[in-house]
């Protein structure tokens, strides 16, 4: 028999006790000619699979201590998924019921994971202003009012969220780098991670650690117009009908020294490189954060140490950032080489289009008829006051002559929508697109890097095959 030296390291009494103490892994290949050291903190190695286990645990404990959550109670949260997952796992182990309200853009995998933990999942439609009754927060608050013993976790405004990172993520990084960290990079969703960790690291270093936010390009945190984007769980959108834009209390913007604004395509390219060159299969917001870390590190010297948080794993996004079908429908780079010509090859790059005609959602039926002219159909998109290319996920449907037949001229067009037109990205192989739209005659929306760049007749794509 081999003798063993007893060790309790890595042995825990419960799921809750296993949260935190995630590893830092150095990036070796995607750093190209960068001289600084870049470490990624792998938060998917938390027991619930994401950084959100930390906030979920601290919020739940605080509610139990304050008496807001009692035995037999119900945990309710509005979340893009991971916080719900952490809460559902912790609640399952403690005997609470869990209801999670998620936006419809959340991946199928995340919804399935929540249900697997016994959580009830309520899907709300996307693209609603924050004060709308169907906005996920309004739905969650209504449930809390209706269900006796229900507690709303409220990660956006719950001080236990940033407190979790002040107490755990910050001290872990300080100790793991032996106090050598010079730059801390994290995405901003609720702001809990960057606020708590940033505040701790600034204090521990006497104010020398620089804190850099990673934000989707159009998010309002970094100064964008709030147009939607495709990387889940980070940034802050601004619906054009939102009257007062509220930023979360969990985000203390004064802790952030600068923000890197990262286009979706850059996040996705970084994700694909990390999987292929570093062995790291990470979630979308990790791509955004690591892209920001690489930008930051490019200007630094060999003494500098950058630590970036990777919030979750790519396993929950196989149907998105790692799916050639999804990537191709939006004109993002595919994961591998493409066989045969792409839609971009056939249509020309940039895609030649007389005009990218879309119908704004608040147009009248008369205006829509005029825009439609002789065309068979046009996409109807969420109306914005700012200019710039429309993101494909802001397509609400389509107008067609038949769909508008008999509609009163001064009705708003969004009351007379037909089914949305098929999407074809510039990066998609023509063969795949033709197979997918075989049943469709008429216009197709062409996308490039997530945005609408043209509306062309399907015959133009078929002619190039
Ligand atoms: C995958 C992922 N990335 C990033 C974040 C943002 O972190 P925070 O809310 O602490 O700003 C979240 C939060 O839900 C997340 O789930």
GROMACS .gro file of C-alpha atoms and ligand atoms in nm:
model
  481
    1UNK     CA    1   0.000   0.000   0.000
    2UNK     CA    2   0.128   0.345  -0.089
    3UNK     CA    3   0.141   0.575   0.210
    4UNK     CA    4  -0.040   0.905   0.172
    5UNK     CA    5   0.015   1.239   0.334
    6UNK     CA    6  -0.332   1.370   0.418
    7UNK     CA    7  -0.410   1.699   0.247
    8UNK     CA    8  -0.735   1.893   0.257
    9UNK     CA    9  -0.636   2.120  -0.033
   10UNK     CA   10  -0.902   2.095  -0.304
   11UNK     CA   11  -1.148   1.908  -0.082
   12UNK     CA   12  -1.475   2.090  -0.004
   13UNK     CA   13  -1.788   2.029   0.199
   14UNK     CA   14  -2.022   2.170  -0.063
   15UNK     CA   15  -2.060   2.336  -0.403
   16UNK     CA   16  -2.060   2.675  -0.228
   17UNK     CA   17  -1.723   2.607  -0.065
   18UNK     CA   18  -1.569   2.520  -0.403
   19UNK     CA   19  -1.643   2.864  -0.555
   20UNK     CA   20  -1.336   3.077  -0.637
   21UNK     CA   21  -0.961   3.012  -0.636
   22UNK     CA   22  -0.955   2.974  -1.015
   23UNK     CA   23  -0.620   2.948  -1.198
   24UNK     CA   24  -0.431   3.214  -1.392
   25UNK     CA   25  -0.302   3.082  -1.724
   26UNK     CA   26  -0.040   3.266  -1.927
   27UNK     CA   27  -0.108   3.334  -2.295
   28UNK     CA   28   0.184   3.214  -2.506
   29UNK     CA   29   0.088   3.218  -2.874
   30UNK     CA   30  -0.183   3.474  -2.941
   31UNK     CA   31   0.040   3.740  -2.785
   32UNK     CA   32   0.246   3.764  -3.109
   33UNK     CA   33   0.515   4.028  -3.047
   34UNK     CA   34   0.376   4.154  -2.716
   35UNK     CA   35   0.649   4.191  -2.451
   36UNK     CA   36   0.429   4.213  -2.140
   37UNK     CA   37   0.303   3.900  -1.963
   38UNK     CA   38  -0.069   3.836  -2.012
   39UNK     CA   39  -0.252   3.603  -1.775
   40UNK     CA   40  -0.613   3.489  -1.818
   41UNK     CA   41  -0.815   3.410  -1.506
   42UNK     CA   42  -1.018   3.105  -1.603
   43UNK     CA   43  -1.351   3.159  -1.432
   44UNK     CA   44  -1.518   2.868  -1.609
   45UNK     CA   45  -1.339   2.649  -1.357
   46UNK     CA   46  -1.581   2.761  -1.089
   47UNK     CA   47  -1.820   2.475  -0.998
   48UNK     CA   48  -2.119   2.636  -1.176
   49UNK     CA   49  -1.907   2.716  -1.480
   50UNK     CA   50  -1.869   3.093  -1.460
   51UNK     CA   51  -1.747   3.399  -1.273
   52UNK     CA   52  -2.108   3.450  -1.164
   53UNK     CA   53  -2.084   3.176  -0.901
   54UNK     CA   54  -1.903   3.433  -0.689
   55UNK     CA   55  -2.176   3.700  -0.708
   56UNK     CA   56  -2.453   3.440  -0.677
   57UNK     CA   57  -2.299   3.298  -0.358
   58UNK     CA   58  -2.247   3.637  -0.195
   59UNK     CA   59  -2.594   3.766  -0.288
   60UNK     CA   60  -2.761   3.447  -0.161
   61UNK     CA   61  -2.567   3.448   0.166
   62UNK     CA   62  -2.645   3.817   0.227
   63UNK     CA   63  -3.017   3.752   0.167
   64UNK     CA   64  -3.014   3.457   0.406
   65UNK     CA   65  -2.834   3.660   0.670
   66UNK     CA   66  -3.071   3.957   0.637
   67UNK     CA   67  -3.377   3.728   0.646
   68UNK     CA   68  -3.495   3.839   0.298
   69UNK     CA   69  -3.468   3.476   0.189
   70UNK     CA   70  -3.604   3.210   0.421
   71UNK     CA   71  -3.624   2.830   0.403
   72UNK     CA   72  -3.872   2.724   0.133
   73UNK     CA   73  -3.838   3.063  -0.040
   74UNK     CA   74  -3.808   3.136  -0.412
   75UNK     CA   75  -3.505   3.291  -0.578
   76UNK     CA   76  -3.591   3.517  -0.874
   77UNK     CA   77  -3.335   3.676  -1.105
   78UNK     CA   78  -3.328   3.861  -1.437
   79UNK     CA   79  -3.010   3.756  -1.612
   80UNK     CA   80  -2.847   3.669  -1.939
   81UNK     CA   81  -2.786   3.326  -1.792
   82UNK     CA   82  -2.478   3.272  -1.580
   83UNK     CA   83  -2.598   3.441  -1.262
   84UNK     CA   84  -2.913   3.236  -1.289
   85UNK     CA   85  -2.705   2.925  -1.328
   86UNK     CA   86  -2.494   3.000  -1.020
   87UNK     CA   87  -2.809   3.086  -0.823
   88UNK     CA   88  -2.997   2.778  -0.951
   89UNK     CA   89  -2.711   2.545  -0.853
   90UNK     CA   90  -2.668   2.703  -0.509
   91UNK     CA   91  -3.045   2.720  -0.453
   92UNK     CA   92  -3.088   2.355  -0.555
   93UNK     CA   93  -2.833   2.254  -0.292
   94UNK     CA   94  -3.014   2.464  -0.030
   95UNK     CA   95  -3.374   2.364  -0.118
   96UNK     CA   96  -3.503   2.688  -0.273
   97UNK     CA   97  -3.719   2.717  -0.584
   98UNK     CA   98  -3.557   2.925  -0.863
   99UNK     CA   99  -3.715   3.130  -1.142
  100UNK     CA  100  -3.486   3.288  -1.399
  101UNK     CA  101  -3.602   3.550  -1.650
  102UNK     CA  102  -3.376   3.560  -1.957
  103UNK     CA  103  -3.376   3.761  -2.281
  104UNK     CA  104  -3.454   3.564  -2.597
  105UNK     CA  105  -3.101   3.613  -2.738
  106UNK     CA  106  -2.958   3.385  -2.468
  107UNK     CA  107  -2.814   3.065  -2.613
  108UNK     CA  108  -3.017   2.742  -2.613
  109UNK     CA  109  -2.743   2.573  -2.414
  110UNK     CA  110  -2.774   2.820  -2.126
  111UNK     CA  111  -3.152   2.776  -2.109
  112UNK     CA  112  -3.112   2.397  -2.108
  113UNK     CA  113  -2.853   2.421  -1.828
  114UNK     CA  114  -3.087   2.629  -1.614
  115UNK     CA  115  -3.371   2.382  -1.663
  116UNK     CA  116  -3.138   2.093  -1.580
  117UNK     CA  117  -3.085   2.248  -1.236
  118UNK     CA  118  -3.460   2.258  -1.185
  119UNK     CA  119  -3.494   2.632  -1.248
  120UNK     CA  120  -3.805   2.763  -1.419
  121UNK     CA  121  -3.698   2.969  -1.721
  122UNK     CA  122  -3.906   3.258  -1.849
  123UNK     CA  123  -3.795   3.392  -2.186
  124UNK     CA  124  -3.872   3.758  -2.256
  125UNK     CA  125  -3.865   3.916  -2.602
  126UNK     CA  126  -3.551   4.117  -2.678
  127UNK     CA  127  -3.547   4.479  -2.788
  128UNK     CA  128  -3.775   4.624  -2.520
  129UNK     CA  129  -3.704   4.957  -2.346
  130UNK     CA  130  -3.608   4.918  -1.979
  131UNK     CA  131  -3.940   5.054  -1.848
  132UNK     CA  132  -4.150   4.828  -2.076
  133UNK     CA  133  -4.368   4.567  -1.893
  134UNK     CA  134  -4.206   4.289  -2.101
  135UNK     CA  135  -3.848   4.397  -2.017
  136UNK     CA  136  -3.686   4.115  -1.819
  137UNK     CA  137  -3.641   4.322  -1.506
  138UNK     CA  138  -4.009   4.428  -1.503
  139UNK     CA  139  -4.112   4.063  -1.548
  140UNK     CA  140  -3.889   3.952  -1.259
  141UNK     CA  141  -4.016   4.227  -1.027
  142UNK     CA  142  -4.376   4.132  -1.104
  143UNK     CA  143  -4.304   3.769  -1.013
  144UNK     CA  144  -4.151   3.875  -0.681
  145UNK     CA  145  -4.467   4.068  -0.598
  146UNK     CA  146  -4.690   3.775  -0.690
  147UNK     CA  147  -4.504   3.487  -0.521
  148UNK     CA  148  -4.503   3.474  -0.139
  149UNK     CA  149  -4.150   3.429   0.000
  150UNK     CA  150  -3.987   3.534  -0.327
  151UNK     CA  151  -3.657   3.723  -0.320
  152UNK     CA  152  -3.517   3.922  -0.616
  153UNK     CA  153  -3.141   3.880  -0.638
  154UNK     CA  154  -3.103   4.198  -0.850
  155UNK     CA  155  -2.737   4.162  -0.947
  156UNK     CA  156  -2.741   4.501  -1.122
  157UNK     CA  157  -2.795   4.691  -0.799
  158UNK     CA  158  -2.707   4.442  -0.526
  159UNK     CA  159  -2.395   4.555  -0.333
  160UNK     CA  160  -2.313   4.189  -0.258
  161UNK     CA  161  -2.221   4.149  -0.629
  162UNK     CA  162  -1.916   4.382  -0.636
  163UNK     CA  163  -1.845   4.281  -0.274
  164UNK     CA  164  -1.793   3.920  -0.388
  165UNK     CA  165  -1.509   4.033  -0.616
  166UNK     CA  166  -1.359   4.267  -0.357
  167UNK     CA  167  -1.346   3.972  -0.117
  168UNK     CA  168  -1.234   3.696  -0.356
  169UNK     CA  169  -1.130   3.778  -0.718
  170UNK     CA  170  -0.915   4.078  -0.621
  171UNK     CA  171  -0.720   3.909  -0.339
  172UNK     CA  172  -0.671   3.594  -0.550
  173UNK     CA  173  -0.515   3.791  -0.839
  174UNK     CA  174  -0.298   3.997  -0.605
  175UNK     CA  175  -0.164   3.687  -0.438
  176UNK     CA  176  -0.131   3.480  -0.760
  177UNK     CA  177   0.084   3.750  -0.923
  178UNK     CA  178   0.280   3.814  -0.603
  179UNK     CA  179   0.166   4.177  -0.627
  180UNK     CA  180   0.325   4.215  -0.974
  181UNK     CA  181   0.003   4.287  -1.163
  182UNK     CA  182   0.016   4.626  -1.339
  183UNK     CA  183  -0.304   4.616  -1.551
  184UNK     CA  184  -0.641   4.455  -1.482
  185UNK     CA  185  -0.886   4.401  -1.770
  186UNK     CA  186  -1.248   4.286  -1.747
  187UNK     CA  187  -1.572   4.319  -1.940
  188UNK     CA  188  -1.853   4.522  -1.789
  189UNK     CA  189  -2.200   4.372  -1.767
  190UNK     CA  190  -2.345   4.452  -1.426
  191UNK     CA  191  -2.002   4.597  -1.346
  192UNK     CA  192  -1.962   4.374  -1.040
  193UNK     CA  193  -1.640   4.208  -1.154
  194UNK     CA  194  -1.453   4.520  -1.264
  195UNK     CA  195  -1.576   4.726  -0.968
  196UNK     CA  196  -1.499   4.485  -0.685
  197UNK     CA  197  -1.176   4.347  -0.830
  198UNK     CA  198  -1.058   4.687  -0.953
  199UNK     CA  199  -1.123   4.855  -0.618
  200UNK     CA  200  -0.934   4.583  -0.432
  201UNK     CA  201  -0.635   4.586  -0.670
  202UNK     CA  202  -0.607   4.965  -0.663
  203UNK     CA  203  -0.611   4.964  -0.285
  204UNK     CA  204  -0.362   4.677  -0.255
  205UNK     CA  205  -0.120   4.838  -0.502
  206UNK     CA  206  -0.141   5.186  -0.356
  207UNK     CA  207  -0.328   5.302  -0.668
  208UNK     CA  208  -0.078   5.187  -0.932
  209UNK     CA  209  -0.280   4.908  -1.098
  210UNK     CA  210  -0.457   5.040  -1.411
  211UNK     CA  211  -0.813   4.912  -1.459
  212UNK     CA  212  -0.932   4.872  -1.818
  213UNK     CA  213  -1.291   4.798  -1.917
  214UNK     CA  214  -1.365   4.583  -2.222
  215UNK     CA  215  -1.684   4.689  -2.393
  216UNK     CA  216  -1.865   4.601  -2.716
  217UNK     CA  217  -1.805   4.882  -2.967
  218UNK     CA  218  -2.160   5.022  -2.963
  219UNK     CA  219  -2.227   4.980  -2.587
  220UNK     CA  220  -2.298   5.306  -2.405
  221UNK     CA  221  -2.044   5.230  -2.127
  222UNK     CA  222  -1.760   5.310  -2.368
  223UNK     CA  223  -1.943   5.594  -2.545
  224UNK     CA  224  -2.133   5.404  -2.816
  225UNK     CA  225  -2.490   5.484  -2.921
  226UNK     CA  226  -2.633   5.173  -2.751
  227UNK     CA  227  -2.706   4.978  -3.070
  228UNK     CA  228  -2.722   4.602  -3.005
  229UNK     CA  229  -2.431   4.363  -3.066
  230UNK     CA  230  -2.377   3.988  -3.070
  231UNK     CA  231  -2.148   3.920  -2.773
  232UNK     CA  232  -2.368   3.814  -2.481
  233UNK     CA  233  -2.348   3.934  -2.123
  234UNK     CA  234  -2.133   4.246  -2.152
  235UNK     CA  235  -2.203   4.609  -2.233
  236UNK     CA  236  -2.514   4.823  -2.195
  237UNK     CA  237  -2.763   4.870  -2.478
  238UNK     CA  238  -2.985   5.172  -2.516
  239UNK     CA  239  -3.327   5.108  -2.662
  240UNK     CA  240  -3.435   5.412  -2.869
  241UNK     CA  241  -3.755   5.438  -2.661
  242UNK     CA  242  -3.578   5.432  -2.322
  243UNK     CA  243  -3.658   5.760  -2.150
  244UNK     CA  244  -3.415   5.752  -1.859
  245UNK     CA  245  -3.111   5.530  -1.902
  246UNK     CA  246  -3.015   5.379  -1.567
  247UNK     CA  247  -2.666   5.240  -1.518
  248UNK     CA  248  -2.632   4.963  -1.259
  249UNK     CA  249  -2.529   5.052  -0.904
  250UNK     CA  250  -2.293   4.752  -0.922
  251UNK     CA  251  -2.080   4.949  -1.170
  252UNK     CA  252  -1.862   5.218  -1.008
  253UNK     CA  253  -1.730   5.386  -1.320
  254UNK     CA  254  -1.470   5.589  -1.128
  255UNK     CA  255  -1.265   5.272  -1.073
  256UNK     CA  256  -1.214   5.231  -1.449
  257UNK     CA  257  -0.919   5.421  -1.599
  258UNK     CA  258  -1.004   5.356  -1.963
  259UNK     CA  259  -1.234   5.152  -2.183
  260UNK     CA  260  -1.141   4.958  -2.495
  261UNK     CA  261  -1.429   4.943  -2.744
  262UNK     CA  262  -1.417   4.608  -2.920
  263UNK     CA  263  -1.616   4.527  -3.235
  264UNK     CA  264  -1.784   4.183  -3.233
  265UNK     CA  265  -1.566   4.066  -3.521
  266UNK     CA  266  -1.250   4.129  -3.317
  267UNK     CA  267  -1.389   3.938  -3.016
  268UNK     CA  268  -1.481   3.646  -3.243
  269UNK     CA  269  -1.140   3.637  -3.415
  270UNK     CA  270  -0.969   3.629  -3.076
  271UNK     CA  271  -1.200   3.347  -2.958
  272UNK     CA  272  -1.114   3.134  -3.262
  273UNK     CA  273  -0.740   3.194  -3.214
  274UNK     CA  274  -0.759   3.110  -2.840
  275UNK     CA  275  -0.930   2.778  -2.915
  276UNK     CA  276  -0.685   2.682  -3.187
  277UNK     CA  277  -0.359   2.825  -3.057
  278UNK     CA  278  -0.389   2.820  -2.677
  279UNK     CA  279  -0.632   2.532  -2.617
  280UNK     CA  280  -0.874   2.771  -2.450
  281UNK     CA  281  -1.241   2.736  -2.550
  282UNK     CA  282  -1.399   3.048  -2.405
  283UNK     CA  283  -1.728   3.237  -2.408
  284UNK     CA  284  -1.795   3.548  -2.616
  285UNK     CA  285  -1.727   3.802  -2.344
  286UNK     CA  286  -1.387   3.640  -2.284
  287UNK     CA  287  -1.308   3.721  -2.648
  288UNK     CA  288  -1.400   4.085  -2.586
  289UNK     CA  289  -1.196   4.103  -2.264
  290UNK     CA  290  -0.891   3.927  -2.410
  291UNK     CA  291  -0.903   4.143  -2.725
  292UNK     CA  292  -0.894   4.447  -2.493
  293UNK     CA  293  -0.610   4.292  -2.291
  294UNK     CA  294  -0.407   4.230  -2.609
  295UNK     CA  295  -0.464   4.588  -2.726
  296UNK     CA  296  -0.354   4.712  -2.383
  297UNK     CA  297  -0.050   4.484  -2.364
  298UNK     CA  298   0.074   4.592  -2.707
  299UNK     CA  299   0.182   4.926  -2.564
  300UNK     CA  300   0.355   4.781  -2.255
  301UNK     CA  301   0.705   4.660  -2.163
  302UNK     CA  302   0.847   4.329  -2.035
  303UNK     CA  303   0.799   4.424  -1.668
  304UNK     CA  304   0.426   4.468  -1.711
  305UNK     CA  305   0.177   4.203  -1.601
  306UNK     CA  306  -0.175   4.212  -1.744
  307UNK     CA  307  -0.449   4.000  -1.588
  308UNK     CA  308  -0.775   3.955  -1.777
  309UNK     CA  309  -1.090   3.780  -1.659
  310UNK     CA  310  -1.240   3.510  -1.885
  311UNK     CA  311  -1.593   3.481  -1.740
  312UNK     CA  312  -1.707   3.148  -1.887
  313UNK     CA  313  -1.640   2.861  -2.126
  314UNK     CA  314  -1.717   2.835  -2.498
  315UNK     CA  315  -1.921   2.518  -2.439
  316UNK     CA  316  -2.234   2.725  -2.381
  317UNK     CA  317  -2.188   2.898  -2.718
  318UNK     CA  318  -2.120   2.614  -2.961
  319UNK     CA  319  -2.431   2.719  -3.154
  320UNK     CA  320  -2.302   3.076  -3.187
  321UNK     CA  321  -1.939   3.189  -3.192
  322UNK     CA  322  -1.817   2.839  -3.285
  323UNK     CA  323  -2.095   2.753  -3.534
  324UNK     CA  324  -2.011   2.818  -3.900
  325UNK     CA  325  -2.382   2.829  -3.976
  326UNK     CA  326  -2.442   3.111  -3.725
  327UNK     CA  327  -2.121   3.293  -3.816
  328UNK     CA  328  -2.194   3.261  -4.188
  329UNK     CA  329  -2.549   3.395  -4.156
  330UNK     CA  330  -2.409   3.715  -4.005
  331UNK     CA  331  -2.094   3.761  -4.212
  332UNK     CA  332  -1.848   3.686  -3.931
  333UNK     CA  333  -1.526   3.488  -3.996
  334UNK     CA  334  -1.590   3.113  -3.997
  335UNK     CA  335  -1.397   2.876  -3.769
  336UNK     CA  336  -1.212   2.711  -4.056
  337UNK     CA  337  -1.134   2.728  -4.423
  338UNK     CA  338  -1.427   2.777  -4.663
  339UNK     CA  339  -1.478   2.548  -4.961
  340UNK     CA  340  -1.587   2.722  -5.280
  341UNK     CA  341  -1.687   3.083  -5.332
  342UNK     CA  342  -1.846   3.284  -5.052
  343UNK     CA  343  -2.140   3.523  -5.080
  344UNK     CA  344  -1.884   3.806  -5.056
  345UNK     CA  345  -1.685   3.659  -5.348
  346UNK     CA  346  -1.998   3.648  -5.562
  347UNK     CA  347  -2.139   3.988  -5.474
  348UNK     CA  348  -1.807   4.174  -5.468
  349UNK     CA  349  -1.629   4.324  -5.173
  350UNK     CA  350  -1.758   4.566  -5.054
  351UNK     CA  351  -2.091   4.424  -5.158
  352UNK     CA  352  -2.224   4.627  -5.448
  353UNK     CA  353  -2.573   4.747  -5.372
  354UNK     CA  354  -2.754   5.045  -5.518
  355UNK     CA  355  -2.873   5.142  -5.171
  356UNK     CA  356  -2.921   4.949  -4.850
  357UNK     CA  357  -3.292   4.997  -4.824
  358UNK     CA  358  -3.453   4.929  -4.492
  359UNK     CA  359  -3.782   5.054  -4.351
  360UNK     CA  360  -3.767   5.217  -4.006
  361UNK     CA  361  -4.010   5.067  -3.752
  362UNK     CA  362  -4.198   5.391  -3.689
  363UNK     CA  363  -4.263   5.464  -4.059
  364UNK     CA  364  -4.626   5.479  -4.170
  365UNK     CA  365  -4.775   5.229  -4.411
  366UNK     CA  366  -4.778   5.506  -4.680
  367UNK     CA  367  -4.405   5.575  -4.625
  368UNK     CA  368  -4.330   5.203  -4.636
  369UNK     CA  369  -4.521   5.163  -4.963
  370UNK     CA  370  -4.314   5.444  -5.111
  371UNK     CA  371  -3.983   5.291  -4.994
  372UNK     CA  372  -4.092   4.950  -5.119
  373UNK     CA  373  -4.161   5.078  -5.474
  374UNK     CA  374  -4.124   4.785  -5.715
  375UNK     CA  375  -3.926   4.570  -5.468
  376UNK     CA  376  -4.087   4.243  -5.354
  377UNK     CA  377  -3.994   4.295  -4.988
  378UNK     CA  378  -3.775   4.505  -4.757
  379UNK     CA  379  -3.657   4.450  -4.401
  380UNK     CA  380  -3.816   4.658  -4.124
  381UNK     CA  381  -3.562   4.763  -3.862
  382UNK     CA  382  -3.574   4.918  -3.516
  383UNK     CA  383  -3.571   5.294  -3.573
  384UNK     CA  384  -3.280   5.490  -3.426
  385UNK     CA  385  -3.203   5.859  -3.425
  386UNK     CA  386  -2.832   5.795  -3.485
  387UNK     CA  387  -2.697   5.700  -3.826
  388UNK     CA  388  -2.480   5.399  -3.899
  389UNK     CA  389  -2.525   5.053  -4.040
  390UNK     CA  390  -2.809   4.852  -3.887
  391UNK     CA  391  -2.723   4.543  -3.686
  392UNK     CA  392  -2.902   4.239  -3.825
  393UNK     CA  393  -3.059   4.160  -3.486
  394UNK     CA  394  -3.246   4.491  -3.504
  395UNK     CA  395  -3.454   4.349  -3.790
  396UNK     CA  396  -3.815   4.321  -3.671
  397UNK     CA  397  -3.964   4.161  -3.984
  398UNK     CA  398  -4.033   4.260  -4.344
  399UNK     CA  399  -4.281   4.457  -4.551
  400UNK     CA  400  -4.427   4.311  -4.866
  401UNK     CA  401  -4.691   4.440  -5.104
  402UNK     CA  402  -4.924   4.159  -4.998
  403UNK     CA  403  -4.861   4.222  -4.627
  404UNK     CA  404  -4.955   4.589  -4.667
  405UNK     CA  405  -5.262   4.524  -4.884
  406UNK     CA  406  -5.562   4.694  -4.730
  407UNK     CA  407  -5.359   4.848  -4.443
  408UNK     CA  408  -5.463   5.207  -4.355
  409UNK     CA  409  -5.205   5.452  -4.494
  410UNK     CA  410  -5.132   5.620  -4.160
  411UNK     CA  411  -5.092   5.300  -3.955
  412UNK     CA  412  -4.745   5.236  -3.820
  413UNK     CA  413  -4.568   4.982  -4.041
  414UNK     CA  414  -4.462   4.760  -3.752
  415UNK     CA  415  -4.829   4.661  -3.710
  416UNK     CA  416  -4.821   4.498  -4.056
  417UNK     CA  417  -4.502   4.292  -4.053
  418UNK     CA  418  -4.440   3.986  -4.267
  419UNK     CA  419  -4.184   3.718  -4.177
  420UNK     CA  420  -3.822   3.837  -4.177
  421UNK     CA  421  -3.621   3.779  -4.496
  422UNK     CA  422  -3.345   3.516  -4.495
  423UNK     CA  423  -2.996   3.632  -4.392
  424UNK     CA  424  -2.680   3.549  -4.585
  425UNK     CA  425  -2.341   3.664  -4.459
  426UNK     CA  426  -2.054   3.765  -4.686
  427UNK     CA  427  -1.843   3.487  -4.531
  428UNK     CA  428  -2.094   3.206  -4.598
  429UNK     CA  429  -2.021   2.956  -4.875
  430UNK     CA  430  -2.261   3.020  -5.165
  431UNK     CA  431  -2.341   2.649  -5.183
  432UNK     CA  432  -2.463   2.645  -4.823
  433UNK     CA  433  -2.676   2.959  -4.870
  434UNK     CA  434  -2.840   2.826  -5.185
  435UNK     CA  435  -2.929   2.501  -5.009
  436UNK     CA  436  -3.073   2.695  -4.714
  437UNK     CA  437  -3.286   2.937  -4.918
  438UNK     CA  438  -3.394   2.686  -5.184
  439UNK     CA  439  -3.761   2.746  -5.101
  440UNK     CA  440  -3.724   3.124  -5.104
  441UNK     CA  441  -3.773   3.352  -5.401
  442UNK     CA  442  -3.703   3.722  -5.381
  443UNK     CA  443  -3.485   3.943  -5.163
  444UNK     CA  444  -3.220   3.820  -4.916
  445UNK     CA  445  -3.055   4.039  -4.653
  446UNK     CA  446  -2.677   4.038  -4.691
  447UNK     CA  447  -2.477   4.088  -4.373
  448UNK     CA  448  -2.113   4.165  -4.306
  449UNK     CA  449  -1.968   4.148  -3.953
  450UNK     CA  450  -2.321   4.143  -3.808
  451UNK     CA  451  -2.453   4.443  -4.002
  452UNK     CA  452  -2.688   4.476  -4.296
  453UNK     CA  453  -2.488   4.575  -4.604
  454UNK     CA  454  -2.729   4.497  -4.888
  455UNK     CA  455  -3.065   4.355  -4.984
  456UNK     CA  456  -3.031   4.153  -5.306
  457UNK     CA  457  -3.246   3.916  -5.504
  458UNK     CA  458  -3.171   3.550  -5.434
  459UNK     CA  459  -3.112   3.504  -5.809
  460UNK     CA  460  -2.796   3.718  -5.780
  461UNK     CA  461  -2.647   3.472  -5.530
  462UNK     CA  462  -2.755   3.171  -5.735
  463UNK     CA  463  -2.602   3.322  -6.048
  464UNK     CA  464  -2.260   3.317  -5.881
  465UNK     CA  465  -2.260   2.951  -5.781
  466LIG     C1  466  -2.031   3.548  -1.963
  466LIG     C2  467  -2.029   3.676  -1.885
  466LIG     N1  468  -1.935   3.764  -1.912
  466LIG     C3  469  -1.929   3.883  -1.848
  466LIG     C4  470  -2.020   3.916  -1.754
  466LIG     C5  471  -2.011   4.052  -1.691
  466LIG     O1  472  -1.966   4.051  -1.560
  466LIG     P1  473  -2.018   4.159  -1.459
  466LIG     O2  474  -2.168   4.144  -1.454
  466LIG     O3  475  -1.954   4.127  -1.329
  466LIG     O4  476  -1.981   4.293  -1.511
  466LIG     C6  477  -2.121   3.827  -1.724
  466LIG     C7  478  -2.228   3.862  -1.631
  466LIG     O5  479  -2.336   3.804  -1.632
  466LIG     C8  480  -2.125   3.702  -1.790
  466LIG     O6  481  -2.222   3.612  -1.766
   0.00000   0.00000   0.00000
